[in-house]
mmCIF file of C-alpha atoms in Angstrom:
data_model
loop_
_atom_site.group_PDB
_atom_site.id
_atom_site.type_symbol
_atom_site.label_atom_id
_atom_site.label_comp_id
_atom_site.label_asym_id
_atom_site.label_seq_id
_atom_site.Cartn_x
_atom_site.Cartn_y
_atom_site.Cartn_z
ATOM 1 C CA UNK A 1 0.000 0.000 0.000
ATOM 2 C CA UNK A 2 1.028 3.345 -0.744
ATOM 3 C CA UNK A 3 0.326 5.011 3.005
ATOM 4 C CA UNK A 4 -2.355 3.937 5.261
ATOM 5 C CA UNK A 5 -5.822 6.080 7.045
ATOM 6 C CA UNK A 6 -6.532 5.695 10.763
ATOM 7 C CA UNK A 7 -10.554 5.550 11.164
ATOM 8 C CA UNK A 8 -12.420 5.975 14.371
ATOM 9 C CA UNK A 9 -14.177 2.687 15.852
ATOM 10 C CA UNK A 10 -17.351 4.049 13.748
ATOM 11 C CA UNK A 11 -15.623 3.708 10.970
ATOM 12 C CA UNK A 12 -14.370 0.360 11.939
ATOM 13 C CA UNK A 13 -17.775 -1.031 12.759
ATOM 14 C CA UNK A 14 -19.608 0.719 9.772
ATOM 15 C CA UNK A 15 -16.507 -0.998 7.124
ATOM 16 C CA UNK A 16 -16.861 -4.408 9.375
ATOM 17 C CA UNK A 17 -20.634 -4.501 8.631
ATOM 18 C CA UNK A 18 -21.723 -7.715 6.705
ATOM 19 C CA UNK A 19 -24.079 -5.094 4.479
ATOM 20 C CA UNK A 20 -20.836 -3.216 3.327
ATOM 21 C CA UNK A 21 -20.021 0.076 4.371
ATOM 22 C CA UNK A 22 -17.831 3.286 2.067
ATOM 23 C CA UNK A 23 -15.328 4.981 3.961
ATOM 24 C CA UNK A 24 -16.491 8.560 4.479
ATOM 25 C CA UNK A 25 -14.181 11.444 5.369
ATOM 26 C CA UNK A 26 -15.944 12.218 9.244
ATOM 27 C CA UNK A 27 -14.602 8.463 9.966
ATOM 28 C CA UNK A 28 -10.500 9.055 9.522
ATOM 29 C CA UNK A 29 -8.539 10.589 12.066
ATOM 30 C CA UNK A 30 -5.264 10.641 10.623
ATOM 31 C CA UNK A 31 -3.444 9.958 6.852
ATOM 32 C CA UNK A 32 0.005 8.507 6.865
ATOM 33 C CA UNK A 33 1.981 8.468 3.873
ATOM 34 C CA UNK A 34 2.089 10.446 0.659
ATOM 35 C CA UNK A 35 -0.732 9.197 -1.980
ATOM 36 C CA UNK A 36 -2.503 9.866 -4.982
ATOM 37 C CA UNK A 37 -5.996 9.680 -5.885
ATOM 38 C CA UNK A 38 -6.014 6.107 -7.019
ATOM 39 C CA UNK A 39 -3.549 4.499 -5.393
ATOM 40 C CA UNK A 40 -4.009 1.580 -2.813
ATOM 41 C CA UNK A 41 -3.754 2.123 1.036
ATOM 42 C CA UNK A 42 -3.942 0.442 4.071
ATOM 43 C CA UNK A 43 -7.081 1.184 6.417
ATOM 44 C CA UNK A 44 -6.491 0.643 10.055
ATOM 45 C CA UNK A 45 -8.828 0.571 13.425
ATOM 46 C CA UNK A 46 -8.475 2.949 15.956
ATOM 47 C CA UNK A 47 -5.997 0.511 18.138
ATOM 48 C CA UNK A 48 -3.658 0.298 14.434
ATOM 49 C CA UNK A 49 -4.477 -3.264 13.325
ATOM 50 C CA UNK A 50 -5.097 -3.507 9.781
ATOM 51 C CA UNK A 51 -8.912 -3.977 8.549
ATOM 52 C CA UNK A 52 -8.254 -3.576 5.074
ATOM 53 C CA UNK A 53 -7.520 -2.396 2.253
ATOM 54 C CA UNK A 54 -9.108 0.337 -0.952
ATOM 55 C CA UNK A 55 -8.511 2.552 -3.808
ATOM 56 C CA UNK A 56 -8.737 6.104 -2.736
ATOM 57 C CA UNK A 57 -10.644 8.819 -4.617
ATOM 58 C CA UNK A 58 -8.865 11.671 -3.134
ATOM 59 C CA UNK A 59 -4.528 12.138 -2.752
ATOM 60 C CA UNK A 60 -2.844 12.216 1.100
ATOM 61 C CA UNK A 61 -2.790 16.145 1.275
ATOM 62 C CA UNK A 62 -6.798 16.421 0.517
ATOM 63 C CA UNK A 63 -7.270 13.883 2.764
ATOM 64 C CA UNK A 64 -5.638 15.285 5.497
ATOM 65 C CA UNK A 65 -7.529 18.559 4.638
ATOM 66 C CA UNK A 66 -11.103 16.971 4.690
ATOM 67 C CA UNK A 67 -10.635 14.482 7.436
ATOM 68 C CA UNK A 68 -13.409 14.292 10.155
ATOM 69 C CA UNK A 69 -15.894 16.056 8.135
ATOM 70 C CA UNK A 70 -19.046 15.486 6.617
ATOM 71 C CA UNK A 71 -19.154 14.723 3.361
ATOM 72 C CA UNK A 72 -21.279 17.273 2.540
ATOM 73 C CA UNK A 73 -18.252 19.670 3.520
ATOM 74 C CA UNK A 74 -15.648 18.340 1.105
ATOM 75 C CA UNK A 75 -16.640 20.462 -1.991
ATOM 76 C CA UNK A 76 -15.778 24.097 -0.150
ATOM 77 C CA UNK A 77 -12.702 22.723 1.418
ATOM 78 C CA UNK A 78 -11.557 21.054 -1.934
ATOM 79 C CA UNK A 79 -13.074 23.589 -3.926
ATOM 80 C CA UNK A 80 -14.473 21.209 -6.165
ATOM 81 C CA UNK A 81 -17.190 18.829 -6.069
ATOM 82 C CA UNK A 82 -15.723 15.497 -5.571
ATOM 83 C CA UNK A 83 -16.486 11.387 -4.748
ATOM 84 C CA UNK A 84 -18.439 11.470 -1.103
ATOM 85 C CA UNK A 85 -16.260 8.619 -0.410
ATOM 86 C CA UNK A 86 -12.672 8.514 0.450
ATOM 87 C CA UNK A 87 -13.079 4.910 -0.608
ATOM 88 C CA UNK A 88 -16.110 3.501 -2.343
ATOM 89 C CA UNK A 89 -17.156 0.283 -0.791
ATOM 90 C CA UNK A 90 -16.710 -1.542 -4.234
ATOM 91 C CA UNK A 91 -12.836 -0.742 -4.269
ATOM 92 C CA UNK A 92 -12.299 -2.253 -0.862
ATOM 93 C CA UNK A 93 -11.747 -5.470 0.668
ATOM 94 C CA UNK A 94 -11.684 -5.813 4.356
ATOM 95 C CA UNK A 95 -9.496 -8.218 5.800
ATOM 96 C CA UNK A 96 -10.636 -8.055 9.354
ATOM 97 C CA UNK A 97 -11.422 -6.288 12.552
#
């Protein structure tokens, strides 16, 4: 992976959810690495064990910019409207909790 997200224990239930869950932006708490939109990372739980993995829609530095926020808030922080997702549920796997 090319850097990794930190989500809250939301987050961690919400991707650990048998119905499938995106990762929003309000759920990380902290981006390490330097990324691209694109690229693969590493998503970990709140105590730093891995949970999976995803494609990210949005690079490191936007990340870190748009982190705990509602989705809803990404387009005047960005400005530019962009995926609600940092990762869409359909580019993830999740490899435990």
């Amino acid at each position: 992976p090319a850097g990794r997200l930190i989500v809250d224990e939301g987050a961690r239930r919400a991707l650990g959810n048998p119905d499938g869950a995106s990762l929003l932006p309000i759920g990380i708490v902290e981006v390490e690495g330097e990324f691209h939109a694109g690229d693969v990372v590493e998503v970990l739980g709140p105590d730093r064990k891995a949970i999976g993995r995803g494609i990210v829609n949005y690079s490191a530095s936007e990340i870190r910019r748009i982190k705990r926020l509602h989705s809803r808030e990404v387009p005047r922080i960005l400005g530019r409207q962009g995926s609600e997702e940092v990762i869409h549920r359909d580019n993830m796997v999740v490899t435990g909790e």
